[in-house]
Coordinates of C-alpha atoms in Angstrom, one line a residue:
X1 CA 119.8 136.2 197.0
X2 CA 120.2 132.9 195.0
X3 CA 123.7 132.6 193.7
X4 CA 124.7 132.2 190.3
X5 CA 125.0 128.8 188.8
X6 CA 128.4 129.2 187.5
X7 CA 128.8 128.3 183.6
X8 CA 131.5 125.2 183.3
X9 CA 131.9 124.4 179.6
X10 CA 133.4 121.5 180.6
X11 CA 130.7 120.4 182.5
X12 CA 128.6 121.3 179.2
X13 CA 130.8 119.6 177.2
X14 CA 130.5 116.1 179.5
X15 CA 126.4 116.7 179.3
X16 CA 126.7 116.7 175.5
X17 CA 128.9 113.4 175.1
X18 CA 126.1 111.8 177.4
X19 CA 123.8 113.2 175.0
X20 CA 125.2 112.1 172.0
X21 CA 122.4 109.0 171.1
X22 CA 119.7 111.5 170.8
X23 CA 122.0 113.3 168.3
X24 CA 122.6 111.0 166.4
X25 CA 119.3 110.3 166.0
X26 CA 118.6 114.5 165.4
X27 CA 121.1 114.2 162.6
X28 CA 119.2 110.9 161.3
X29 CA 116.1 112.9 161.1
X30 CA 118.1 115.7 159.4
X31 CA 119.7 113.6 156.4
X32 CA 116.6 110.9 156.4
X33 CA 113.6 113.4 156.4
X34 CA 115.0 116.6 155.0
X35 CA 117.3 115.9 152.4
X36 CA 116.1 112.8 150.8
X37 CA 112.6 114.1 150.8
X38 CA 114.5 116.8 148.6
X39 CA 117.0 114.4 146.9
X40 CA 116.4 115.7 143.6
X41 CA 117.3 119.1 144.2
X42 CA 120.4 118.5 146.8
X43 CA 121.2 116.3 143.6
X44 CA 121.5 118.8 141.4
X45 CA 123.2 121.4 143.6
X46 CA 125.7 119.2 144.2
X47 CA 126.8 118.6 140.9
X48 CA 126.6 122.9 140.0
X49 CA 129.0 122.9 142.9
X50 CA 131.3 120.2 141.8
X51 CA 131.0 121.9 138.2
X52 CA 131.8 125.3 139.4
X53 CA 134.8 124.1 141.5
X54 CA 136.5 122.5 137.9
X55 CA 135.5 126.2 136.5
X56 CA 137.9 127.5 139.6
X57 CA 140.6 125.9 138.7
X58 CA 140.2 126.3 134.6
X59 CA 140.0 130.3 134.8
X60 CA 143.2 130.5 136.9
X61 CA 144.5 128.5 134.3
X62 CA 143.4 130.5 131.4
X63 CA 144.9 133.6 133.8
X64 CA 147.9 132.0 133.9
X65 CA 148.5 131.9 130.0
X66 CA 146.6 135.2 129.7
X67 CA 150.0 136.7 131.7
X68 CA 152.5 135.0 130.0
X69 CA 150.9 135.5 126.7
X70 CA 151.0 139.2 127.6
X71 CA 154.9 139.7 128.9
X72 CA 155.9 137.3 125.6
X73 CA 153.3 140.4 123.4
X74 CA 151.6 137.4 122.1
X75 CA 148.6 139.5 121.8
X76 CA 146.4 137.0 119.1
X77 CA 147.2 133.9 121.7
X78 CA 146.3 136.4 124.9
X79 CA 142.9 137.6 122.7
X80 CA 141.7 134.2 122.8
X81 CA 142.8 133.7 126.1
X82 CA 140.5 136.5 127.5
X83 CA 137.5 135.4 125.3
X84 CA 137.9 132.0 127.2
X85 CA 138.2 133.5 130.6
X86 CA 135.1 135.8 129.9
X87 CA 133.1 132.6 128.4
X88 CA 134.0 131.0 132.2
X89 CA 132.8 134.5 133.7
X90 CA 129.4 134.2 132.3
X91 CA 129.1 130.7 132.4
X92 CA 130.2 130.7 136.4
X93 CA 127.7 133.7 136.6
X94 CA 124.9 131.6 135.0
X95 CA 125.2 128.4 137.2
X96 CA 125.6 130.4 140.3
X97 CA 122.4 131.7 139.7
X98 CA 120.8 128.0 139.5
X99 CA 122.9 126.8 142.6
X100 CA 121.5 130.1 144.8
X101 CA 117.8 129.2 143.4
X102 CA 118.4 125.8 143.6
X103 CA 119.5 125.7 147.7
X104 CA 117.0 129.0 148.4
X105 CA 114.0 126.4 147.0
X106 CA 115.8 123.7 148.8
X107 CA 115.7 125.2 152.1
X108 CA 112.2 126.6 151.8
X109 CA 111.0 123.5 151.0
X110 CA 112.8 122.1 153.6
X111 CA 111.4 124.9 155.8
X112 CA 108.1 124.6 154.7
X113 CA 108.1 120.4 155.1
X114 CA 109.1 121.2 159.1
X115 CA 106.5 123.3 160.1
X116 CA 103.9 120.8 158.5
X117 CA 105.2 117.8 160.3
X118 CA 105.4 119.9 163.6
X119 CA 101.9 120.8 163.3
X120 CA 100.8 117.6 162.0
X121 CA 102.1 115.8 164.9
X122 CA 100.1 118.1 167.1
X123 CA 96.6 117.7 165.6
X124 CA 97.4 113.7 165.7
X125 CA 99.1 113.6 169.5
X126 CA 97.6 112.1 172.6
X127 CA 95.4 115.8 174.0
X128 CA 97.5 114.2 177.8
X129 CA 101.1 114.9 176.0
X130 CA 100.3 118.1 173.8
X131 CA 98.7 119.6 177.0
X132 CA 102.1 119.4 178.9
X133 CA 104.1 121.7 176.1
X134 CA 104.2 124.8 176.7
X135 CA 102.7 127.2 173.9
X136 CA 105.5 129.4 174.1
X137 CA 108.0 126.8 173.7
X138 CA 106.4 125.3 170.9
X139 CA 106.2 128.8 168.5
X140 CA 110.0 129.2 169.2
X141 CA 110.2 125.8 168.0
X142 CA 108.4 126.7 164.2
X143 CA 109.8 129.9 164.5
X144 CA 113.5 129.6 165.5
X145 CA 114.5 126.6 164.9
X146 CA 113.2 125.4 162.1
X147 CA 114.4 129.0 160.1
X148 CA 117.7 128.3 161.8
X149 CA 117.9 124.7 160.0
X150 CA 116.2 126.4 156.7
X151 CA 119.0 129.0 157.2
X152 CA 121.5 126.5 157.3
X153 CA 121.0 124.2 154.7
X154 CA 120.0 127.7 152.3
X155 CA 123.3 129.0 153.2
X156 CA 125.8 127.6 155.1
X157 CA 125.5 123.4 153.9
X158 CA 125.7 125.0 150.4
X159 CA 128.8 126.9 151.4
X160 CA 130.4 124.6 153.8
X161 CA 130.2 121.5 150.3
X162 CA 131.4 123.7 147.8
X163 CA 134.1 125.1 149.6
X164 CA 135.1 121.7 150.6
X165 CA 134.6 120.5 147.3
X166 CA 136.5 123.5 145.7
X167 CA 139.6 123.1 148.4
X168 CA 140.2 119.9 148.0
X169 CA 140.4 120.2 144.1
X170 CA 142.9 123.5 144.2
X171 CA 145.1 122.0 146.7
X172 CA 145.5 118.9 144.4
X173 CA 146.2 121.0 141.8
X174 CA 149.0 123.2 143.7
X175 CA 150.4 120.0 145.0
X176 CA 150.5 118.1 141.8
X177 CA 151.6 121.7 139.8
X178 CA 154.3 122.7 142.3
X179 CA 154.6 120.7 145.7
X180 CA 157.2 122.4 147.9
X181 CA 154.8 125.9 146.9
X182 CA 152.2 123.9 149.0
X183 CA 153.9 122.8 151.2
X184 CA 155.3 125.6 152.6
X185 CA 152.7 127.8 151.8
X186 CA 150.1 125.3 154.2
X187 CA 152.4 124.6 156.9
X188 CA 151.0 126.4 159.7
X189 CA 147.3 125.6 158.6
X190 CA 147.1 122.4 160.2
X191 CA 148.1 124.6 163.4
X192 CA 145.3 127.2 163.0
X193 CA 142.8 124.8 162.2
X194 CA 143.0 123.0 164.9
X195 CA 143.3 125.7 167.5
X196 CA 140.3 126.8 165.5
X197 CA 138.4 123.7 166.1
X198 CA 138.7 123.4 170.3
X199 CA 137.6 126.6 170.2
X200 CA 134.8 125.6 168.1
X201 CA 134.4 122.5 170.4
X202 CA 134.0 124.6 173.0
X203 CA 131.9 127.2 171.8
X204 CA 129.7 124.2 170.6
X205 CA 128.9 122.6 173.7
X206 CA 126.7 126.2 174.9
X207 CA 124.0 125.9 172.0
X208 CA 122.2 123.4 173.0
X209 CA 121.6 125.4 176.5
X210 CA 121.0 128.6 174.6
X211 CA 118.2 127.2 172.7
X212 CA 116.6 125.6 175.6
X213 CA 117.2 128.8 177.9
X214 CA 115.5 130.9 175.1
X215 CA 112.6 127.9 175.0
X216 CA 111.7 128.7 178.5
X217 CA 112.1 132.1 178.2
X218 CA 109.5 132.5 175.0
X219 CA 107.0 130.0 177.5
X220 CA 107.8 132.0 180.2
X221 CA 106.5 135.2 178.6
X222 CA 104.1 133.8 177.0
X223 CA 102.2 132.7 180.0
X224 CA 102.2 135.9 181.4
X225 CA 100.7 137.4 178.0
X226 CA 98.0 134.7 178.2
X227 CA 97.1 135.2 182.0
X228 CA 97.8 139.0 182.5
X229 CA 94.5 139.7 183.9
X230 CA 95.3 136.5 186.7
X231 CA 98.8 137.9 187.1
X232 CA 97.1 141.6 188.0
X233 CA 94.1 140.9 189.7
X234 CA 96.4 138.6 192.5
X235 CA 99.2 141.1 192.3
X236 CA 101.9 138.7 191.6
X237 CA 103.3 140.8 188.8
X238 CA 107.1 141.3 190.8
X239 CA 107.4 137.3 190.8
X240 CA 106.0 136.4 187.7
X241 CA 108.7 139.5 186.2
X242 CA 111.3 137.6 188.7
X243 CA 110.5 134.4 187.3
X244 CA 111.1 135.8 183.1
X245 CA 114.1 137.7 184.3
X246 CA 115.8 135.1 185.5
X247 CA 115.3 133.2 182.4
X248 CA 116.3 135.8 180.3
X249 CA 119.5 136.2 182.7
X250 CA 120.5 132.5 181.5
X251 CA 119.7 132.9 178.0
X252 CA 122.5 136.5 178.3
X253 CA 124.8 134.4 180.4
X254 CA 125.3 131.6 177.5
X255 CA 125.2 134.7 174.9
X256 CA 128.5 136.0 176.9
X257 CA 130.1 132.8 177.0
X258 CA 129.5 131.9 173.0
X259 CA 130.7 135.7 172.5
X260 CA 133.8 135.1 174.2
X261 CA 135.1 132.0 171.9
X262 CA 133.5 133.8 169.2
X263 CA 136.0 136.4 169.4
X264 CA 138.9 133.9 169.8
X265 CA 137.7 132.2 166.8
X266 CA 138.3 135.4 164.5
X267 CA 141.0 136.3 166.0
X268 CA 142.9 132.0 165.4
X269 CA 140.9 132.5 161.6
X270 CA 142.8 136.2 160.7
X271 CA 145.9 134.0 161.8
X272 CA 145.0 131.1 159.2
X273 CA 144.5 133.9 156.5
X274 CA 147.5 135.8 157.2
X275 CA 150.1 133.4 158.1
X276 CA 150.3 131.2 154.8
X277 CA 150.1 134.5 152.7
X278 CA 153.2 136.2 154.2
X279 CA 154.9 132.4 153.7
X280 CA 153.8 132.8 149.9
X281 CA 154.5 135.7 149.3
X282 CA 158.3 135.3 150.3
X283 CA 158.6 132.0 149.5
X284 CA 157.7 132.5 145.9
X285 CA 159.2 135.8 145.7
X286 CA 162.2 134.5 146.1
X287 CA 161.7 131.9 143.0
X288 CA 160.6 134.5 141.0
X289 CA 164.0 136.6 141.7
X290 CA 165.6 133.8 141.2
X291 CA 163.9 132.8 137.7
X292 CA 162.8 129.7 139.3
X293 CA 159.3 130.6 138.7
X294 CA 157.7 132.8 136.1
X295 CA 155.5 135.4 137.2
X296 CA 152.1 133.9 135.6
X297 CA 152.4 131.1 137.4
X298 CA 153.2 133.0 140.7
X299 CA 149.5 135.2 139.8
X300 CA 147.7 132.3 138.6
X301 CA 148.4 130.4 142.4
X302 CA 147.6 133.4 144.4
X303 CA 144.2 133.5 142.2
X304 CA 143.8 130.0 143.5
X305 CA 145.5 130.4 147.2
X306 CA 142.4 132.9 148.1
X307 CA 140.0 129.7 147.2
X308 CA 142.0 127.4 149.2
X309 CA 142.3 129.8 152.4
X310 CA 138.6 131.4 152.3
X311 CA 137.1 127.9 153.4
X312 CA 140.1 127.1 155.9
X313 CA 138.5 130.8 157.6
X314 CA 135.1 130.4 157.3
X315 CA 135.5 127.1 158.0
X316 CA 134.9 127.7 161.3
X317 CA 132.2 130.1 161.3
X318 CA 130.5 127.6 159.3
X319 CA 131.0 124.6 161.6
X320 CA 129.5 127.4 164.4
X321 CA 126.5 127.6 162.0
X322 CA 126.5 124.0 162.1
X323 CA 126.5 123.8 165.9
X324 CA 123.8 126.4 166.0
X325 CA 121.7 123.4 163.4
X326 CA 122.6 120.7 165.5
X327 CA 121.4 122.5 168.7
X328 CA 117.9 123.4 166.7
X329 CA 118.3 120.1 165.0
X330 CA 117.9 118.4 168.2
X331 CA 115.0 120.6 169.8
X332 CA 112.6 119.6 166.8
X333 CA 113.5 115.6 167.3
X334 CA 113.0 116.2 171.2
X335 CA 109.4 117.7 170.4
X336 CA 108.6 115.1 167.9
X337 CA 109.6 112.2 170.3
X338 CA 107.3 113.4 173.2
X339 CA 104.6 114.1 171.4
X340 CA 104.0 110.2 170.0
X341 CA 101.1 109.7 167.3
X342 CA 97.7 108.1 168.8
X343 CA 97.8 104.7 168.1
X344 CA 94.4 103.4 166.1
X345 CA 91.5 104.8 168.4
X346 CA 89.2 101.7 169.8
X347 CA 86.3 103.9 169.3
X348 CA 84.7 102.9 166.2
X349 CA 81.9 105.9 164.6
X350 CA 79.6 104.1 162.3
X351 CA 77.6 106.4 161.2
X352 CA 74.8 104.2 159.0
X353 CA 74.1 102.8 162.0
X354 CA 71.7 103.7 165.1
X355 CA 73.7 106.0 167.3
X356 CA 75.1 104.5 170.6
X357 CA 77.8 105.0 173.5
X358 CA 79.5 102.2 175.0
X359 CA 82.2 102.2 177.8
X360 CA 83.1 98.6 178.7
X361 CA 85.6 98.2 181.6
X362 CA 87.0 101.3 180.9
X363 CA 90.2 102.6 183.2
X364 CA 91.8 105.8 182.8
X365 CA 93.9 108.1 184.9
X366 CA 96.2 111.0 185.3
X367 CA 99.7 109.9 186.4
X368 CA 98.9 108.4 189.9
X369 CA 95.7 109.8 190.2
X370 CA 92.7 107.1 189.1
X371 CA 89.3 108.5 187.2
X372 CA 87.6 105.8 186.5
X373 CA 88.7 101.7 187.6
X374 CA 86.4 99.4 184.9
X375 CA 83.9 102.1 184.1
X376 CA 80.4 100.9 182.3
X377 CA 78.3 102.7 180.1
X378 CA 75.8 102.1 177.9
X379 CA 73.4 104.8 176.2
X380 CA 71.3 103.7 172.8
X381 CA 68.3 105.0 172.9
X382 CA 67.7 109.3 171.6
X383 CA 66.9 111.8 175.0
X384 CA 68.9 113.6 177.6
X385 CA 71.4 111.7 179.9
X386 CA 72.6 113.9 183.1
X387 CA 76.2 113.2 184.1
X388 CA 76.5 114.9 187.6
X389 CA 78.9 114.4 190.4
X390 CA 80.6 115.8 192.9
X391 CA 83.8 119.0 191.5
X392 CA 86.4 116.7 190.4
X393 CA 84.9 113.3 189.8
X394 CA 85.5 113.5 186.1
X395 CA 82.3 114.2 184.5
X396 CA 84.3 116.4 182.0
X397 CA 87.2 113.5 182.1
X398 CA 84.2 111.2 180.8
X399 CA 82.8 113.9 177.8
X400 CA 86.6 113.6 176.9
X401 CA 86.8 110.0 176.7
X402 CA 83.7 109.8 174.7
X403 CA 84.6 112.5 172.2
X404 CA 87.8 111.0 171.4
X405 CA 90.1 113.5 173.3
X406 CA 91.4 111.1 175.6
X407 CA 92.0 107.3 175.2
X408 CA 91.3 104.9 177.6
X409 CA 94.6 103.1 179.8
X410 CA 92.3 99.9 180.0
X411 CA 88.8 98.6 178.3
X412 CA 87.0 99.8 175.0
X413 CA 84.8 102.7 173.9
X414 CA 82.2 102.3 171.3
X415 CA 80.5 105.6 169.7
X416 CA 78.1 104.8 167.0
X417 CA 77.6 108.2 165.5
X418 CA 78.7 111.7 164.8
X419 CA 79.7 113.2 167.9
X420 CA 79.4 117.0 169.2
X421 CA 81.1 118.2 172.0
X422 CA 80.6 121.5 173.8
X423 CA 83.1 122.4 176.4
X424 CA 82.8 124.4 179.1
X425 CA 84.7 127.0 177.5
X426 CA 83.6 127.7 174.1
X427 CA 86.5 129.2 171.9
X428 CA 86.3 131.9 169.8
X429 CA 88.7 131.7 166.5
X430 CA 89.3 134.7 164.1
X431 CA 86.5 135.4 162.2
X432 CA 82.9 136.6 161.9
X433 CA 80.4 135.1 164.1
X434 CA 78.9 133.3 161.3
X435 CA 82.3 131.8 160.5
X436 CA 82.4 131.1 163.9
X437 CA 79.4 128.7 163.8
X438 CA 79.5 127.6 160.6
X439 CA 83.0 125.6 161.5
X440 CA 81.2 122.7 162.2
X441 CA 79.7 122.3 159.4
X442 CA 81.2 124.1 156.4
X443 CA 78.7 123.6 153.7
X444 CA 75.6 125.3 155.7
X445 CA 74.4 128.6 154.3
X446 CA 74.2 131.9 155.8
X447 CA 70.0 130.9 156.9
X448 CA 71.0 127.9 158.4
X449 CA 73.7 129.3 161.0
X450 CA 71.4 132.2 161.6
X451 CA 68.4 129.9 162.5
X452 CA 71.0 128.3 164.7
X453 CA 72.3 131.9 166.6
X454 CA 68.3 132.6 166.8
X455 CA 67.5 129.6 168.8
X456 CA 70.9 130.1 171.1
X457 CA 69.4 133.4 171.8
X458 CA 72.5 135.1 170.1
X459 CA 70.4 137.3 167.7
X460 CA 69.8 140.3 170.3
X461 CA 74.0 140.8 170.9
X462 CA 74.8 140.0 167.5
X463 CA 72.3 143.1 166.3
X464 CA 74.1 145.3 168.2
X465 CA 78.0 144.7 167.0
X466 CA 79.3 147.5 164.4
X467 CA 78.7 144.5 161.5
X468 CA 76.0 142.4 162.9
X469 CA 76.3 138.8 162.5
X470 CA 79.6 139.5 160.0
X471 CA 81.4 141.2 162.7
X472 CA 84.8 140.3 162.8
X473 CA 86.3 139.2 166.7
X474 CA 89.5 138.4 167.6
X475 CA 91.3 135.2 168.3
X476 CA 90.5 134.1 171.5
X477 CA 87.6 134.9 173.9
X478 CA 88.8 138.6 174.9
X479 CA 86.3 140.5 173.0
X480 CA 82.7 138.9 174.1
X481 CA 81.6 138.0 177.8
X482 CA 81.3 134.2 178.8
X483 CA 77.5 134.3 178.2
X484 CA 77.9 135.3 174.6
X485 CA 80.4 132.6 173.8
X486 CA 78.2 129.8 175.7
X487 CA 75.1 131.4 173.1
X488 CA 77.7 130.6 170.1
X489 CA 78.7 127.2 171.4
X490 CA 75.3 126.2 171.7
X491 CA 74.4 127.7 168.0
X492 CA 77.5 125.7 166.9
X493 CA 75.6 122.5 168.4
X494 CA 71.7 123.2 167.3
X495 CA 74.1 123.5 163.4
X496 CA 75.4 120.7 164.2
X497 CA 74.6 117.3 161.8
X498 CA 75.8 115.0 164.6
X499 CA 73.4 112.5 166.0
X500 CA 75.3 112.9 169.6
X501 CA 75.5 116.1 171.2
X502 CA 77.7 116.1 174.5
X503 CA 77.4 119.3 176.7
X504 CA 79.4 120.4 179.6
X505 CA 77.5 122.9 181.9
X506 CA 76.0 124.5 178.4
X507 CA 74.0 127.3 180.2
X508 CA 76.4 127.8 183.5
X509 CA 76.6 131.4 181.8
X510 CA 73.5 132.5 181.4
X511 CA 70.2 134.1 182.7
X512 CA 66.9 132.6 183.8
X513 CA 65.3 133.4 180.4
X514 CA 67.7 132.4 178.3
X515 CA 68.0 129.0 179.6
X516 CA 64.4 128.5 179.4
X517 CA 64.8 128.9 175.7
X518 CA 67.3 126.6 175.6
X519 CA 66.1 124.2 177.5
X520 CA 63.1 124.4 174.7
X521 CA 65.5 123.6 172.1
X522 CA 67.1 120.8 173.8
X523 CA 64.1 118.7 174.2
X524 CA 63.3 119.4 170.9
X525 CA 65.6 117.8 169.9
X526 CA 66.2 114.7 172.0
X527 CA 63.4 113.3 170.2
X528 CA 66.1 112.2 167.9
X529 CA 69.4 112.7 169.4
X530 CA 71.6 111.8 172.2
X531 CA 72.2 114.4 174.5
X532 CA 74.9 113.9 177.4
X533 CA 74.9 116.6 179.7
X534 CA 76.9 117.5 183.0
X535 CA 75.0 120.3 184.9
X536 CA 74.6 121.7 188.3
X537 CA 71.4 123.6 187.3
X538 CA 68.2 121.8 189.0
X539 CA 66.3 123.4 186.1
X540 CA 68.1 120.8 183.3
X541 CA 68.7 117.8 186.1
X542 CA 64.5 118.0 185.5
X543 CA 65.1 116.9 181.6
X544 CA 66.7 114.3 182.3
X545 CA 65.7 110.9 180.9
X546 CA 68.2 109.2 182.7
X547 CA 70.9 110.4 185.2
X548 CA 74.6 108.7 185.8
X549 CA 76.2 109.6 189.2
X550 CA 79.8 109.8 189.2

């Protein structure tokens, strides 16, 4: 049996210093991206909190004078006392409200600005980098992460400014309204802060491996969801399970280790609450017993004291938030910086013009493994072009290259033209069938995309659905066999508007008959298109106007 890595904070600790560049760049994204693409409304927050924070400090005064009003039976100078502390009460009430709407629109905003720029970055990626993520790490990416930074600046920034904000304005109060109280009141909080913060520290330095763990724990799962029949039908269920569990071991491994300092944190925190009230207490007891200090005063700083101590104990739950943002903070950066933006594509579609394909010199390959070495190509003239080659020559690697998926490590690519390009493996999104045609080309009416099912010879298995043609199937391929999906790939192409249709194996699915029919259609129409094909069938090699041997 494999033995346990053993968990070494400081080890983790060491690993996060090294990593501290990349940080500082996830925090630059966090300040640059999020909040000053929200400036307006962090803005405004900000000065609710600073206002709220002067309210603090006003209604323990009014307090103040509403006690010693009282024991001197002033009663007309305590009445307008209480009017003024229940003005503060509704006006505190009234801007709390804003600031809590204010930060909730703030972080979904915030939330909602994320997942856009995740998913842009995605749809405008080189295909080579977005096919090494893994699915599953990616969705607990917009999921997780992103919530936990829309959680944090919702909640805990909001929390973690005002209740700096508001403690550093009550303790210049108590120390400029009676010093030696705050003095000896805060003497051990330095103490329990900073045991507080190595614990913190400590605590800290396990996030960053949580998230990842859970990262390839989600991708882990998610590849056996994906491939189920594959992990079944080889019988390989015990190691692909061996394989999640031990994933999902590291991810309860960290969860015990941030538990433990969790429950030292509370522990140092009831300390920091405690301490400096039983100091207080006693201290100004004492002053009031010995008519040093009136009793108003005494109430009015013990109103204030539980402001100044409630953000020296959450303090550190908050900065554990903060680790948790930090951790998240720096998996969205990650995935933004491996995923780079393609640079300006040097195929150039020119529509007006006569359609064409040009490869000029053109290199490309996968890591160390070369496709093509100053590849030449040249189709301009409307027919059928066969593409065939031996199983792994890159026949599909070329349809790529031409239809934009892949850019070229050396030489130039021309299209002139709209482009089509049929895979092998024709997806099915959610939707009817007729949406499911009708995606390449939006504005086409319900005729148009059934002429286009009728000559894919789609019409006979659409008939027989529970809705016909508007039957609803499910995201993916599960529900229709891999002939009826090549039928609604090739519908999707005789739809199509483009004036170059490139087809990989389009009938490797289907019967003697049906290809016939197909092949009808095709010739049809490369009278006045391009058609690039890769095939193994000696029935559509026959088309061929031209063949290229790879």
């Amino acid at each position: 049996m494999k033995k346990k890595q053993k968990l070494d904070s400081t080890d983790l600790v060491e690993e996060i210093v090294h990593k501290e560049h990349n940080i500082s760049k996830s925090w630059k994204y966090f300040f640059k991206e999020l909040i000053c693409a929200n400036k307006g409304t962090a803005f405004r927050s900000s000065l609710l909190i600073v206002v709220l924070s002067l309210l603090m400090i006003i209604k323990a005064k009014v307090i103040e004078k509403i006690i010693d009003t009282t024991s001197l039976f002033q009663w007309e100078d305590m009445i307008k006392q209480l009017m003024i502390l229940i003005v503060i009460v509704v006006v505190t009430i009234v801007l709390n409200y804003w600031k809590i709407k204010l930060t909730i629109y703030f972080g979904a905003s915030s939330s909602n600005y994320m997942k856009n720029n995740i998913c842009y970055r995605i749809l405008h990626s080189r295909y080579e980098d977005i096919r090494l993520e893994s699915s599953g790490d990616v969705i607990k990416t917009i999921n997780n992460d992103v919530e936990i930074v829309s959680n944090f600046l919702s909640n805990d920034m909001t929390n973690l400014l005002s209740q700096f904000v508001l403690f550093l304005f009550i303790l210049c109060y108590l120390f400029i309204k009676k010093p030696m109280i705050g003095l000896v009141t805060f003497s051990y909080a330095p103490i329990g802060m900073y045991i507080t913060y190595q614990i913190n520290k400590r605590m800290g330095a396990y996030y960053p491996k949580i998230a990842q763990a859970e990262g390839y724990s989600t991708g882990a799962l998610e590849q056996i969801l994906s491939q189920i029949a594959v992990v079944k039908t080889f019988n390989i269920s015990q190691r692909r399970l061996s394989k999640v569990k031990e994933q999902f071991e590291n991810v309860r491994d960290y969860g015990f280790a941030i538990s433990k300092y969790d429950s030292m944190i509370q522990t140092a925190c009831s300390m920091v609450n405690a301490v400096p009230r039983i100091v207080f207490y006693i201290f100004t007891g004492s002053l009031v017993f010995q008519k040093q200090l009136i009793l108003g005063v005494m109430v009015s700083i013990d109103q204030l004291l539980t402001y100044v101590l409630g953000p020296m104990v959450f303090f550190p739950f908050i900065v554990d938030g903060l680790n948790r943002t930090k951790a998240s903070i720096a998996r969205i950066q990650d995935f933004n910086e491996r995923l780079a933006l393609e640079e300006v594509s040097p195929m150039v579609p020119m529509v007006d013009s006569k359609a064409s394909i040009e490869l000029n010199k053109v290199s490309f390959s996968f890591g160390d493994k070369m496709i093509f070495r100053n590849f030449n190509l040249l189709v301009n003239k409307s027919g059928i072009t066969i593409v065939s080659g031996r199983s792994g020559k890159g026949k599909t690697t070329l349809f790529d290259l031409i239809s934009g998926i892949y850019q070229p490590n050396k030489g130039e690519i021309h299209v002139k033209g709209k482009v089509f390009y049929m895979t092998q493996d024709t997806y099915i999104f959610s939707g009817s069938i007729i949406d499911n045609v009708r995606i390449v080309k939006s504005d086409a009416s319900d005729e148009d995309v059934l002429v286009a099912l009728e000559k894919a010879c789609a019409n006979d298995f659409c008939k027989c659905l529970s809705e016909g043609y508007n039957t609803r199937i499910g995201d993916g391929n599960g529900e229709l066999s891999g002939g009826q999906k090549q039928r609604i790939g090739l519908a999707r192409a005789f739809l199509s508007d483009a004036q170059i249709l490139v087809l990989d194996e389009p009938t490797s699915s289907l019967d003697g008959k049906t290809e016939n029919t197909i092949i009808h259609q095709l010739n049809q129409m490369s009278k006045y298109k391009i058609i690039l094909m890769s095939t193994h069938r000696h029935s559509l090699v026959q088309l061929a106007d031209r063949r290229v041997e790879l």
